[in-house]
Structures are given as structure tokens and as C-alpha cells.
Coordinates of C-alpha atoms in Angstrom, one line a residue:
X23 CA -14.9 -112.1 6.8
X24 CA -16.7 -109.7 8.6
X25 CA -19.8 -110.1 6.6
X26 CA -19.4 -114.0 6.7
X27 CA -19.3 -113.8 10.9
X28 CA -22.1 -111.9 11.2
X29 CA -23.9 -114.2 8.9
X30 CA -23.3 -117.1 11.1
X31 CA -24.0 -115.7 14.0
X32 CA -27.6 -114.8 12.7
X33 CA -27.8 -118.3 11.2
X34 CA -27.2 -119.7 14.9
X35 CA -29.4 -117.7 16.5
X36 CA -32.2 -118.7 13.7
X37 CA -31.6 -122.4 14.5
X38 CA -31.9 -121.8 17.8
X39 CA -35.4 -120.4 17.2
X40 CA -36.2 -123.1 15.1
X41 CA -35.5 -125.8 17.6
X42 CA -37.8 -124.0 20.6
X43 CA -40.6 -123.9 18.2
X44 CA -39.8 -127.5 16.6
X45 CA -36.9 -129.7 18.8
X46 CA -36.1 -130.8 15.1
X47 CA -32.4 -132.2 15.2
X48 CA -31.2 -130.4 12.2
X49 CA -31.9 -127.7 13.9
X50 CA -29.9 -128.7 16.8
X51 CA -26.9 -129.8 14.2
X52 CA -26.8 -126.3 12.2
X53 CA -26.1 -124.4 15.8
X54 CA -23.3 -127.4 16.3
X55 CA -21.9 -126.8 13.4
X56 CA -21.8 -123.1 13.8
X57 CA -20.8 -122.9 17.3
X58 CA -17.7 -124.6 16.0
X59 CA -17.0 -122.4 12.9
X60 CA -17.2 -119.0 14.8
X61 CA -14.1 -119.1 16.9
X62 CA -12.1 -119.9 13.8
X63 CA -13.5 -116.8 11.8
X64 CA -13.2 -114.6 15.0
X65 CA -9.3 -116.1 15.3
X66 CA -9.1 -115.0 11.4
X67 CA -10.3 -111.4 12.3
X68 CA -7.9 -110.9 14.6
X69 CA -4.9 -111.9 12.1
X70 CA -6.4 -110.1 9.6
X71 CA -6.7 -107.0 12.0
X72 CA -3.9 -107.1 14.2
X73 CA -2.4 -103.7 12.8
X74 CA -5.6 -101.7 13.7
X75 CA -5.8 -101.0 17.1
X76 CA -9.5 -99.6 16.5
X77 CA -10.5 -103.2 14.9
X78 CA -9.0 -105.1 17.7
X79 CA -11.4 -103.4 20.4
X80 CA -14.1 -104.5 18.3
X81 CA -12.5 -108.0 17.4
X82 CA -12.8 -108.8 21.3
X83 CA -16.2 -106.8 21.7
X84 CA -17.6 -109.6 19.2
X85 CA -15.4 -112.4 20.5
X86 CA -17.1 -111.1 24.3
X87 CA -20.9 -111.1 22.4
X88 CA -21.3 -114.1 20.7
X89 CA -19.4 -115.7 23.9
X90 CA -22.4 -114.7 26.0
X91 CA -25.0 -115.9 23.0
X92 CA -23.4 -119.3 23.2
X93 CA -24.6 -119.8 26.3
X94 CA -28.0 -118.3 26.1
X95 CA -28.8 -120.8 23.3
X96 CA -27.1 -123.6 25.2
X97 CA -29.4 -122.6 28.1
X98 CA -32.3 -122.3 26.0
X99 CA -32.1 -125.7 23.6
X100 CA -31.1 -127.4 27.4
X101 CA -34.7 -126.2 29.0
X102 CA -36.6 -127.1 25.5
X103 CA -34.7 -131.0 25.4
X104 CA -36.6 -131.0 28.9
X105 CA -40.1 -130.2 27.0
X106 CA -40.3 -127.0 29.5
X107 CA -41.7 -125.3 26.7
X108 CA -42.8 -122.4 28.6
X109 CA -39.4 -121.8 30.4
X110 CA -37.6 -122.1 27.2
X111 CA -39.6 -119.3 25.6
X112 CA -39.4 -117.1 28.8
X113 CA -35.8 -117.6 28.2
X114 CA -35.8 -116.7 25.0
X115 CA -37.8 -113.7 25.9
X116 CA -35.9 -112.7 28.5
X117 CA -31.9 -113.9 28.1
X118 CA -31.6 -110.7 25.9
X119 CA -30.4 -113.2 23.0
X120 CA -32.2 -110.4 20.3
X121 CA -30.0 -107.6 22.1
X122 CA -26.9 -109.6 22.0
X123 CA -28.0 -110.2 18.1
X124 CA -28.2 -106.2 17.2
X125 CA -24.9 -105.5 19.2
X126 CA -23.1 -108.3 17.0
X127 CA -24.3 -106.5 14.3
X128 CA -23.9 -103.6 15.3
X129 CA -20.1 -104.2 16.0
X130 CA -19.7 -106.0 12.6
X131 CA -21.6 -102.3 11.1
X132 CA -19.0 -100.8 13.1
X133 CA -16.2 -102.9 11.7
X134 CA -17.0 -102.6 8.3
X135 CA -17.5 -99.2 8.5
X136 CA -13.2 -98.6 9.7
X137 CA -12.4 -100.8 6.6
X138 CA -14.6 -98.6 4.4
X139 CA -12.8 -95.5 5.6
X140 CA -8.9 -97.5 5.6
X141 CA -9.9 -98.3 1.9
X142 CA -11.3 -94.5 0.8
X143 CA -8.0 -93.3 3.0
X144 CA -5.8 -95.8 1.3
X145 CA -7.5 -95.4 -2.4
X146 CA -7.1 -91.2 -2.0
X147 CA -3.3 -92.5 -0.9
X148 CA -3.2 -94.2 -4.5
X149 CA -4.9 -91.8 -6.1
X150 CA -2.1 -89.2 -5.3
X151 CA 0.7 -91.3 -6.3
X152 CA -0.6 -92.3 -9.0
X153 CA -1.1 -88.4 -10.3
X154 CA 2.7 -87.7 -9.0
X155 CA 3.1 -91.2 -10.9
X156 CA 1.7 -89.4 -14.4
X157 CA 3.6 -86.0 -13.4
X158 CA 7.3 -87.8 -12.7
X159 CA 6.1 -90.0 -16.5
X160 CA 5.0 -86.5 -18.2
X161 CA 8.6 -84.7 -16.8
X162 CA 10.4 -88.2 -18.3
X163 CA 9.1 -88.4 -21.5
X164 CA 10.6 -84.5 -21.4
X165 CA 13.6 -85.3 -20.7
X166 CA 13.9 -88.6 -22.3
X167 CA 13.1 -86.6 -25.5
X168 CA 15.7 -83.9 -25.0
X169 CA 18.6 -86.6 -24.0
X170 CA 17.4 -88.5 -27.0
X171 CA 18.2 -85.0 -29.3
X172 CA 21.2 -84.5 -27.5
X173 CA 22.4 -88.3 -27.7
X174 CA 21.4 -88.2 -31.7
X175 CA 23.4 -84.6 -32.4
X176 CA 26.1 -85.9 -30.4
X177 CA 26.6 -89.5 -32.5
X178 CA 26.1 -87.4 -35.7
X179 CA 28.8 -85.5 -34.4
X180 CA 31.0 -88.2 -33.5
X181 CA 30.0 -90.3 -36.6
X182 CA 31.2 -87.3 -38.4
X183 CA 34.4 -86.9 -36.3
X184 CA 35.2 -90.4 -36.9
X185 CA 34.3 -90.5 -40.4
X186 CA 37.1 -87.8 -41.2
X187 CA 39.3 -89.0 -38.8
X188 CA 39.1 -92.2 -40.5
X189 CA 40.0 -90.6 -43.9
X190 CA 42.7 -88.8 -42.9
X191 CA 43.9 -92.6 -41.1
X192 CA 43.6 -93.9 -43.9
X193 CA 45.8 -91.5 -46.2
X194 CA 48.3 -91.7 -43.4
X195 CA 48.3 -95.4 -43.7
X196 CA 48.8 -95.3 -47.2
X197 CA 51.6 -92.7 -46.4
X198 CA 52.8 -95.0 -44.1
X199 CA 52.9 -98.4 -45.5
X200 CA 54.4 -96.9 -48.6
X201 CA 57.1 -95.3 -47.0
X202 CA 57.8 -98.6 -44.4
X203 CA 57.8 -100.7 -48.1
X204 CA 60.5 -97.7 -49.1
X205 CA 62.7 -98.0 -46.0
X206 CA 62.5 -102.1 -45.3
X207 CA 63.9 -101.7 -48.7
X208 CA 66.9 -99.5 -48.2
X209 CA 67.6 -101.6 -44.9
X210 CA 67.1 -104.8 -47.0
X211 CA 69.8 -103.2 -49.6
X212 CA 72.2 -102.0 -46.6
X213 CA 71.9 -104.9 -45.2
X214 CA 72.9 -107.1 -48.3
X215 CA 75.3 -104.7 -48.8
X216 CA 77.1 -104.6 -45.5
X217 CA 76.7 -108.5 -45.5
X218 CA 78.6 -108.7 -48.9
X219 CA 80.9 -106.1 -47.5
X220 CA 81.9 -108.6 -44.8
X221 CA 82.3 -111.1 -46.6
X222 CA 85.0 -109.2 -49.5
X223 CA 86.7 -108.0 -46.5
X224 CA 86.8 -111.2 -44.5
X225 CA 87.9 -113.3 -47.7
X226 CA 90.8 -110.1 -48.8
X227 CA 92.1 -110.6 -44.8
X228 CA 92.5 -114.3 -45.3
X229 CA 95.2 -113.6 -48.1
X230 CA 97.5 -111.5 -46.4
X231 CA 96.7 -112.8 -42.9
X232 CA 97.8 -116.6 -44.4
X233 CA 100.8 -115.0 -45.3
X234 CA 101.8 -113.7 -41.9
X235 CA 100.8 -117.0 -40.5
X236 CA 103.3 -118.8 -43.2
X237 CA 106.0 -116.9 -42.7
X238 CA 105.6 -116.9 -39.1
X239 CA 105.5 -120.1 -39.4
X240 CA 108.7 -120.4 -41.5
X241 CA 110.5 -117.9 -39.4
X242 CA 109.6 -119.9 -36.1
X243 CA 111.5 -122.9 -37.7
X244 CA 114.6 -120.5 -38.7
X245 CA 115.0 -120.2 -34.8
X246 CA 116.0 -123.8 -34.0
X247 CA 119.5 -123.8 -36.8
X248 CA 120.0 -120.4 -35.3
X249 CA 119.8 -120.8 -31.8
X250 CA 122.4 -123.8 -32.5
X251 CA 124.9 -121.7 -34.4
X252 CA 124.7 -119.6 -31.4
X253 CA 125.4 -122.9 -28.7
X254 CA 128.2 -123.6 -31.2
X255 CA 129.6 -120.3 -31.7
X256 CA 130.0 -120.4 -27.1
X257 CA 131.3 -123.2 -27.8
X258 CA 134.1 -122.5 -30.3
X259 CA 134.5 -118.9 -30.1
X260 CA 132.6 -117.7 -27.0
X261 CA 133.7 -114.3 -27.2
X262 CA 132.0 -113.4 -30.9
X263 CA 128.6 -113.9 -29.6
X264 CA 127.3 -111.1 -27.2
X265 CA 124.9 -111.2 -24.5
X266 CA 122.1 -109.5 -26.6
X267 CA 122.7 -111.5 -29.5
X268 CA 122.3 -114.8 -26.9
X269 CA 119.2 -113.0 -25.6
X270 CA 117.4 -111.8 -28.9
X271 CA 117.9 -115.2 -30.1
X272 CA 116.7 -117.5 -27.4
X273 CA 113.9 -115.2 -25.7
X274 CA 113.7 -112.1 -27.4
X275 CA 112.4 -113.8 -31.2
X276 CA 110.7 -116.9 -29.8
X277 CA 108.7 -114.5 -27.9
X278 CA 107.6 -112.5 -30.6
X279 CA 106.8 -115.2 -32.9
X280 CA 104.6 -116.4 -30.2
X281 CA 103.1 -113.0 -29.6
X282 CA 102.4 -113.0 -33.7
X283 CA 101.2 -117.0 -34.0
X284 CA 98.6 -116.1 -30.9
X285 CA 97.0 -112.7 -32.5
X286 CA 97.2 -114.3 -36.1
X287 CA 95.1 -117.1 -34.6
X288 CA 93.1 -114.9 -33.0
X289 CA 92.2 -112.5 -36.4
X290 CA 91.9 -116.0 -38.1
X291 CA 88.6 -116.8 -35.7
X292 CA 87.3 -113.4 -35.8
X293 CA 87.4 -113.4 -39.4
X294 CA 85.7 -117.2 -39.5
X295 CA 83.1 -116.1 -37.5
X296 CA 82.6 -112.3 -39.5
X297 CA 82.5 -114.7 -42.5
X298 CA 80.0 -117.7 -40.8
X299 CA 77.7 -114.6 -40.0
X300 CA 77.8 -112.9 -43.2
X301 CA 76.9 -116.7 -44.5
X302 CA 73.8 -116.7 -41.6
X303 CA 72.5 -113.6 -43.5
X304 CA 72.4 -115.1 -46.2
X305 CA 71.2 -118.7 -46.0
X306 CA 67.3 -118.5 -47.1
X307 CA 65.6 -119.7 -44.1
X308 CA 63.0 -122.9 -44.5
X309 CA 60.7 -123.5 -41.9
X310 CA 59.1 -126.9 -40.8
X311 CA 57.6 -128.0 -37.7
X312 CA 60.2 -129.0 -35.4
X313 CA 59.9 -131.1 -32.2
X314 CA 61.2 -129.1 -29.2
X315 CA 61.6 -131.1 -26.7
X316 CA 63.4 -133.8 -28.5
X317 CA 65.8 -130.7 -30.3
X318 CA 66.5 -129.9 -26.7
X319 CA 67.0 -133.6 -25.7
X320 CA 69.5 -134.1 -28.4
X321 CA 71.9 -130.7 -27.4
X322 CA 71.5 -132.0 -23.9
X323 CA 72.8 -135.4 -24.8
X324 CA 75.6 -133.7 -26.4
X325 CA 76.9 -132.3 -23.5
X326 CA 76.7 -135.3 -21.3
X327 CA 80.5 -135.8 -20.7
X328 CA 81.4 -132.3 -19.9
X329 CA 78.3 -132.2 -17.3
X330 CA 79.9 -135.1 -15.9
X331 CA 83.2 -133.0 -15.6
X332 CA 81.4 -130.4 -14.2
X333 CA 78.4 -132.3 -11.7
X334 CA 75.8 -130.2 -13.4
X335 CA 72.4 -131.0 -15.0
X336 CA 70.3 -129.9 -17.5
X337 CA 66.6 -130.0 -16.9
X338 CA 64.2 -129.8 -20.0
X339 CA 60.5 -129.1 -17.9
X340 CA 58.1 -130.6 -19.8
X341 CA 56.3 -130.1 -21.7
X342 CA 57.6 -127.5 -24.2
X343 CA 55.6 -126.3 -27.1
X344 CA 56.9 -127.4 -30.7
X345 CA 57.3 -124.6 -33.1
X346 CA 57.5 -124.2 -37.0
X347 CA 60.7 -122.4 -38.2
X348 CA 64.0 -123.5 -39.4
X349 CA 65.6 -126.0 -37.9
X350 CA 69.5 -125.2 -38.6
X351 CA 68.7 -121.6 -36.7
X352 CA 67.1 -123.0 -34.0
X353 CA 69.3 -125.7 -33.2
X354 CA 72.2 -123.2 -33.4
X355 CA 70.2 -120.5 -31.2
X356 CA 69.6 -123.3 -28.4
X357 CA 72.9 -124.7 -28.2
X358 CA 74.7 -121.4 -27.7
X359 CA 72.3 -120.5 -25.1
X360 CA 72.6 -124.1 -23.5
X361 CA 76.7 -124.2 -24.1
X362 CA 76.9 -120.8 -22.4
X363 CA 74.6 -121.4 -19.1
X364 CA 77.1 -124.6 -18.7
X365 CA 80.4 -122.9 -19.5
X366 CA 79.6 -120.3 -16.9
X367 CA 78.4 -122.2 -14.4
X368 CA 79.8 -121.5 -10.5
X369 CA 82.5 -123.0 -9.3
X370 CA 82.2 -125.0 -5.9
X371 CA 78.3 -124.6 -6.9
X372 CA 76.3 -128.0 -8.2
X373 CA 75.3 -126.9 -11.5
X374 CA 71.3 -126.4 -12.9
X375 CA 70.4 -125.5 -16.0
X376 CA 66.8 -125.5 -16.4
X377 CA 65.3 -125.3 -20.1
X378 CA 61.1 -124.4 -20.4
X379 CA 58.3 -122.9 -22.6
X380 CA 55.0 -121.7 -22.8
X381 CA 53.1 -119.8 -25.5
X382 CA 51.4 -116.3 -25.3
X383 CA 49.0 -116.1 -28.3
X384 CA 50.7 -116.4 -31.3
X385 CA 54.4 -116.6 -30.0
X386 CA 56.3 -118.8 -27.6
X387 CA 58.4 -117.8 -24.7
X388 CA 61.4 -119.9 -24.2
X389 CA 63.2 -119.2 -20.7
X390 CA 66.9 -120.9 -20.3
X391 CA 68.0 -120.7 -16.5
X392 CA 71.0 -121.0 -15.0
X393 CA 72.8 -120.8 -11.1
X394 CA 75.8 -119.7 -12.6
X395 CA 78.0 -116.7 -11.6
X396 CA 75.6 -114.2 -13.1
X397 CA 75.9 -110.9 -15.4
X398 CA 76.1 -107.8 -14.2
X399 CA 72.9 -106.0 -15.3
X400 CA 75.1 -102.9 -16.7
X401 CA 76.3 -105.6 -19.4
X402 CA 72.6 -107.2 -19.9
X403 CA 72.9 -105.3 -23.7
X404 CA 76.4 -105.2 -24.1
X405 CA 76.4 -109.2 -24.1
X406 CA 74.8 -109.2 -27.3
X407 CA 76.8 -106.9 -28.9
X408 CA 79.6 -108.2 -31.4
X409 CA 83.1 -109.5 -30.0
X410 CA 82.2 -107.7 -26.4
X411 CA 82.1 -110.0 -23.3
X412 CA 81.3 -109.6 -20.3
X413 CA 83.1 -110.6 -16.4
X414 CA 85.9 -112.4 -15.7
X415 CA 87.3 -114.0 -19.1
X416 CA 88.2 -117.2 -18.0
X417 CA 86.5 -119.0 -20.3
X418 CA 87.7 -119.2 -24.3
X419 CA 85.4 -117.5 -26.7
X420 CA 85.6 -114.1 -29.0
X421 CA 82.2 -112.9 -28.0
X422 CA 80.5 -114.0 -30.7
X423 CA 77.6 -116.4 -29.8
X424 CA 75.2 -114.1 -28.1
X425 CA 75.1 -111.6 -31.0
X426 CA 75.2 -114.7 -33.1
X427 CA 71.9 -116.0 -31.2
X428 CA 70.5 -111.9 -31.4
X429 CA 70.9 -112.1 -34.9
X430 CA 69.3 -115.0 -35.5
X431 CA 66.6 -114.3 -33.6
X432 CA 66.0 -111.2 -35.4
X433 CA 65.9 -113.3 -38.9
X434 CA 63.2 -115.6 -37.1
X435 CA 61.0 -112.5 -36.3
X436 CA 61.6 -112.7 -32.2
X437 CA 63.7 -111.3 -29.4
X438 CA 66.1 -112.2 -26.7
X439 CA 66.3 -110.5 -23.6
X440 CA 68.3 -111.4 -20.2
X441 CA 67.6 -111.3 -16.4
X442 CA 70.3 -111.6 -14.1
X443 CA 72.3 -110.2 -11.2
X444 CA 76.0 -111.0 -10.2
X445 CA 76.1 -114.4 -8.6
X446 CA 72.2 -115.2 -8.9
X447 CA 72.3 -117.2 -12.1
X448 CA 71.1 -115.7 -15.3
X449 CA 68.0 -116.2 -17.4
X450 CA 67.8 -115.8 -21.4
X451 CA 64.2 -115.4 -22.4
X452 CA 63.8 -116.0 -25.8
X453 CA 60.5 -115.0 -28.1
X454 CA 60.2 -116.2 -31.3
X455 CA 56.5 -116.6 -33.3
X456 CA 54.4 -120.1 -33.3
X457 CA 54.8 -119.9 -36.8
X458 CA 57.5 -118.2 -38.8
X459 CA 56.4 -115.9 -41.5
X460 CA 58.9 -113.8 -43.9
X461 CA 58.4 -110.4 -44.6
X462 CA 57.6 -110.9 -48.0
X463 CA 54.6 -113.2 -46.8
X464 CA 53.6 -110.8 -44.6
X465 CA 53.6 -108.0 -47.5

């Protein structure tokens, strides 16, 4: 840029020479032309300089000059349009327009020269950092090399490590799986065996326990011609019969025969339901892809009239995820679940049960909600154990259905948990797989 102002300038001034010697237009049209191009280059300087103090002193030093040669020439070319030929040239001898010519190039010398030196400063500059450049590359590769020995001893290492530790895994998976296969056997036996146990027991009760209940039975319709040989004996001959002979016969037995008809009953559920669980065990299970909403629709429906009793609902949130397992299991694990958030519902309280599902991977979380009168959470376990219950017992039941619904559960491959506090309502979260698989499939 500097190089290209100086260049016009000259150009301008040669024009101008031209013309005095020869008024030639074209002459006249080159120092046109470049008396309009050099304030734009001397504008470009000064962007292009504006962060070198030293270069804008000269930038206006030049913008000052070729001011002052603009209007020599226009002085000059105005005398020779005039043909005052002499006057022209003593103007161009005299209006110093070959001093003004030297000092532009002298300040574009001068110019060139400070960006000569800002390039040799700025090249040392780059020099230097590009030797600290090779030095900071050298100490690198140094170290690159010694992290890349350390990296490689420490993975051989490691591979090692993992290599042995994966042998000695392996054995104790072996050890493992073999002893699991041992031990789901003896539970398997134990568990056939306590489940035939059950059911000898259960079916040798029923023999002696139908016998109580017969002769009970028997001995509760011995009462009535005995309680009126007793009316007629007051009548006849009130003297033979005493007051604890009146007593034992008309309080005194029929109480007792009551007292033995309800606990006979009583033994004669537990023992149906030891004997319907022992049967549970044993039923081979047969799974099949079961709609669950329409399942839930159906216990629902079955409950209608005592919701209607009670001014509850039941709420099935759709939708809920279907599930492939066996239908008999899951219809009875539901409907306890269902029958129990409705028998337990608060009095005095407008009843809600709310039934919904969602799946977590490969298993399905069923939540059954209820605003009932709640469960202590010191009994959340003891619920599910057998013939235990839990609250006030104002409700008929042996305490059989949750560990009913546990076991089940269990035969499915899931788990049943509960939330609850006293008078907040209880939830029963129940887990169970997407699909069921037995344990021998899964050996």
C-alpha cells in the first residue's frame, strides 16, 4: 500500500509534466483519475496503521504533502490551460513540486522502513516460539513415550490381574452354580415334602374332626328331649330336679356345644385352606398371555353389589400392561388383593380403590390402592404370614389370603410388598415378570 501511494503520486506529478510540455487531455485525465484514487489509499493507510503511533505521524505527514502537491499541479495545469507557458514553467520551477516529490518519498522510505523493522521484530518473535515450540514437542514426545511404557506395563498388568481373576470367577461359578443346582434341589424336595406333609395331615384331621362335628351334632339334638324331661319333671315332681341340674341342662350344655360347633368350624376352614394351599403347590402352572385390564374388569364387575352396599369404587387406570403367566394364579392373586382393599375400606369414608401398572424392563409393577383404615407398618410382614392378621378383626377371614397371594407370587417368580400407615389407606405393590419362566427353563 505504501509502495502503491508513492507510485501514484509520482505518476501524478509525471502527468502534470506532461501536460505543461504538451496540454494533451490524457494527460489532464491521468492526474484526474489519480487525484481521486489517493485519498482512498491514504484513508487505507491509516486503517491499516492505526496501532502504530510512529506510522500515524507519517500517515498525516503524507496526507499534509500530497495535499500541498494537489494544489501546485492545479495551479500549474490552470496557468498552462491559459497558454501562459512561461508562467507555468516558472511555477513549475519554483512551487517546490520536486521537493514536495522527494519528501513523499522520503516519508513512504520512512514508512517502509518501520514495517521492515515490525516484521524482523515480529519474525525474531516467531522465531523464538517456534524453538520453545520444538523444545515443549521434544519434552512431549519424552514424556508421551514414558506414559505410553507406563500405560502398556500397567494394562499388561491389569490384563493379567483380570485374566486370573477371571479364572478363579469362573471356578467359583462352577462352584456356585453346582452347589445352587444342589440346594434348589433339597428346597424343591422339602418343599414337596412339607407340601405332602400338609396335605396327610390335613386329610388324617378331617376324620376325627368329622367325628367331633357328628357327634356334636348328635349330642346338640339330645338337648331338646332332655331339656323337656326336665320342664316335665318341674312340672310333676318339682322337687327331683335341682337348680344345677336346670342350669347344666338349659345354659350350661347348649353353651358348650356351641363353643365346640364354632371352633370345629373354625379347624374345618383352616384345614380347607392348609389343604387348597398344599393343592396351589402343586398344580403345574401354564402360562398364556392374559388380558389385564379386562381380568381386572371382570373381578370388578364381580363386586358391583357389595360396592353398592358400601358407596365405594374401583378404578382400573388405564392402560395396564398385559402379562403372560397363568391365568388361575393371577386371577386368584388380584381378587384377594381387590376383595381385601374393599373389605377394609373406612367407615363414614367414600371408598376408592385404585388398580394400575407399568413395566420396568422385563417385569411389571402392579400397585392396588386403597383409602381404607390402613396397616400399621409394624405388621407390613406379619400380614403375609400364615393365619396372622392384623387390626381390629371385624371383618371374617382366618388370615389366609395374603400368604395365599405371597405364595403365589413366589411360584410366579415376583414379590409383593406393602405401603401403608394407620388411617392413610394402604398400597399392595405387586412385581411379577413380563414373561413367566420356570426354573427348569431357566436351568
Amino acid at each position: 500500500s505504501i509502495a502503491d501511494f508513492v507510485a501514484l503520486t509520482e505518476r501524478a506529478e509525471a502527468a502534470r509534466r506532461g501536460f505543461l510540455l504538451e496540454p494533451d487531455p490524457r494527460f489532464l485525465e491521468t492526474v484526474r483519475a489519480v487525484s481521486t484514487d489517493l485519498p482512498a489509499r491514504l484513508a487505507h493507510l491509516s486503517e491499516l496503521t492505526f496501532d502504530n503511533p510512529r506510522q500515524i505521524v507519517l500517515v498525516e505527514s503524507a496526507r499534509a504533502a500530497s495535499a500541498r502537491q494537489a494544489g501546485i499541479m492545479q495551479r500549474s495545469i490552470d496557468l498552462r490551460r491559459t497558454q501562459d507557458i512561461e508562467t507555468a514553467a516558472q511555477t513549475f520551477v519554483n512551487g517546490g513540486g520536486a521537493e514536495l516529490l522527494r519528501e513523499i518519498r522520503s516519508i513512504g522510505a520512512q514508512m517502509t522502513s518501520e514495517e521492515q523493522r515490525l516484521l524482523t521484530e515480529r519474525r525474531a518473535v516467531q522465531e523464538r516460539s517456534v524453538a520453545a515450540a520444538y523444545v515443549i514437542l521434544g519434552l512431549s514426545g519424552v514424556l508421551l513415550l514414558l506414559v505410553a511404557g507406563a500405560t502398556i506395563w500397567a494394562v499388561r498388568r491389569n490384563v493379567a490381574e483380570v485374566k486370573r481373576s477371571r479364572d478363579r470367577l469362573r471356578g467359583l461359578n462352577d462352584t456356585l452354580e453346582l452347589a445352587v443346582l444342589s440346594r434348589t434341589a433339597d428346597l424343591q424336595r422339602a418343599n414337596d415334602e412339607i407340601q405332602r406333609f400338609a396335605y396327610i395331615v390335613s386329610h388324617d384331621l378331617r376324620s376325627p374332626l368329622v367325628n367331633v362335628m357328628g357327634f356334636t351334632a348328635e349330642l346338640d339334638a339330645a338337648t331338646k328331649p332332655l331339656s323337656d324331661l326336665v320342664e316335665r319333671a318341674e312340672l310333676e315332681a318339682p322337687g327331683i330336679v335341682t337348680e344345677e341340674a336346670r342350669l347344666a341342662v338349659r345354659e350350661d350344655l347348649p353353651e358348650a356345644i356351641g363353643f365346640i360347633r364354632s371352633s370345629t368350624q373354625k379347624m374345618d376352614r383352616l384345614i380347607n385352606a392348609i389343604l387348597r394351599l398344599s393343592r396351589e403347590g402343586r398344580r403345574i402352572i401354564t402360562p398364556e398371555r392374559l388380558n389385564t385390564a379386562e381380568l381386572l374388569d371382570g373381578i370388578a364387575g364381580s363386586l358391583q353389589h357389595r360396592l353398592g352396599e358400601l358407596g365405594a369404587e374401583i378404578r382400573i387406570e388405564a392402560p395396564v400392561p398385559d402379562i403372560v403367566s397363568d391365568r388361575v394364579a393371577i386371577e386368584q392373586i388380584f381378587s384377594n388383593l381387590v376383595e381385601n382393599a374393599v373389605k377394609y375400606l373406612k367407615p363414614g369414608r367414600p371408598g376408592l380403590v385404585k388398580v394400575r401398572g407399568r413395566g420396568e424392563g422385563d417385569r411389571l409393577l402392579f400397585e392396588i390402592e386403597d383409602n381404607g383404615r390402613g396397616i400399621d407398618p409394624k405388621d407390613h410382614e406379619r400380614i403375609f404370614d400364615l393365619f396372622r392378621r392384623s387390626g381390629t378383626q371385624d371383618q371374617p377371614g382366618e388370615g389366609i389370603g395374603l400368604a395365599h397371594v405371597r405364595a403365589l407370587a413366589y411360584r410366579l417368580g415376583g414379590t409383593i410388598r406393602c405401603r401403608s400407615s394407620l388411617d392413610e389407606g394402604a398400597t399392595f405393590v405387586l412385581s411379577l415378570p413380563k414373561i413367566y419362566t420356570s426354573a427348569k427353563e431357566n436351568r
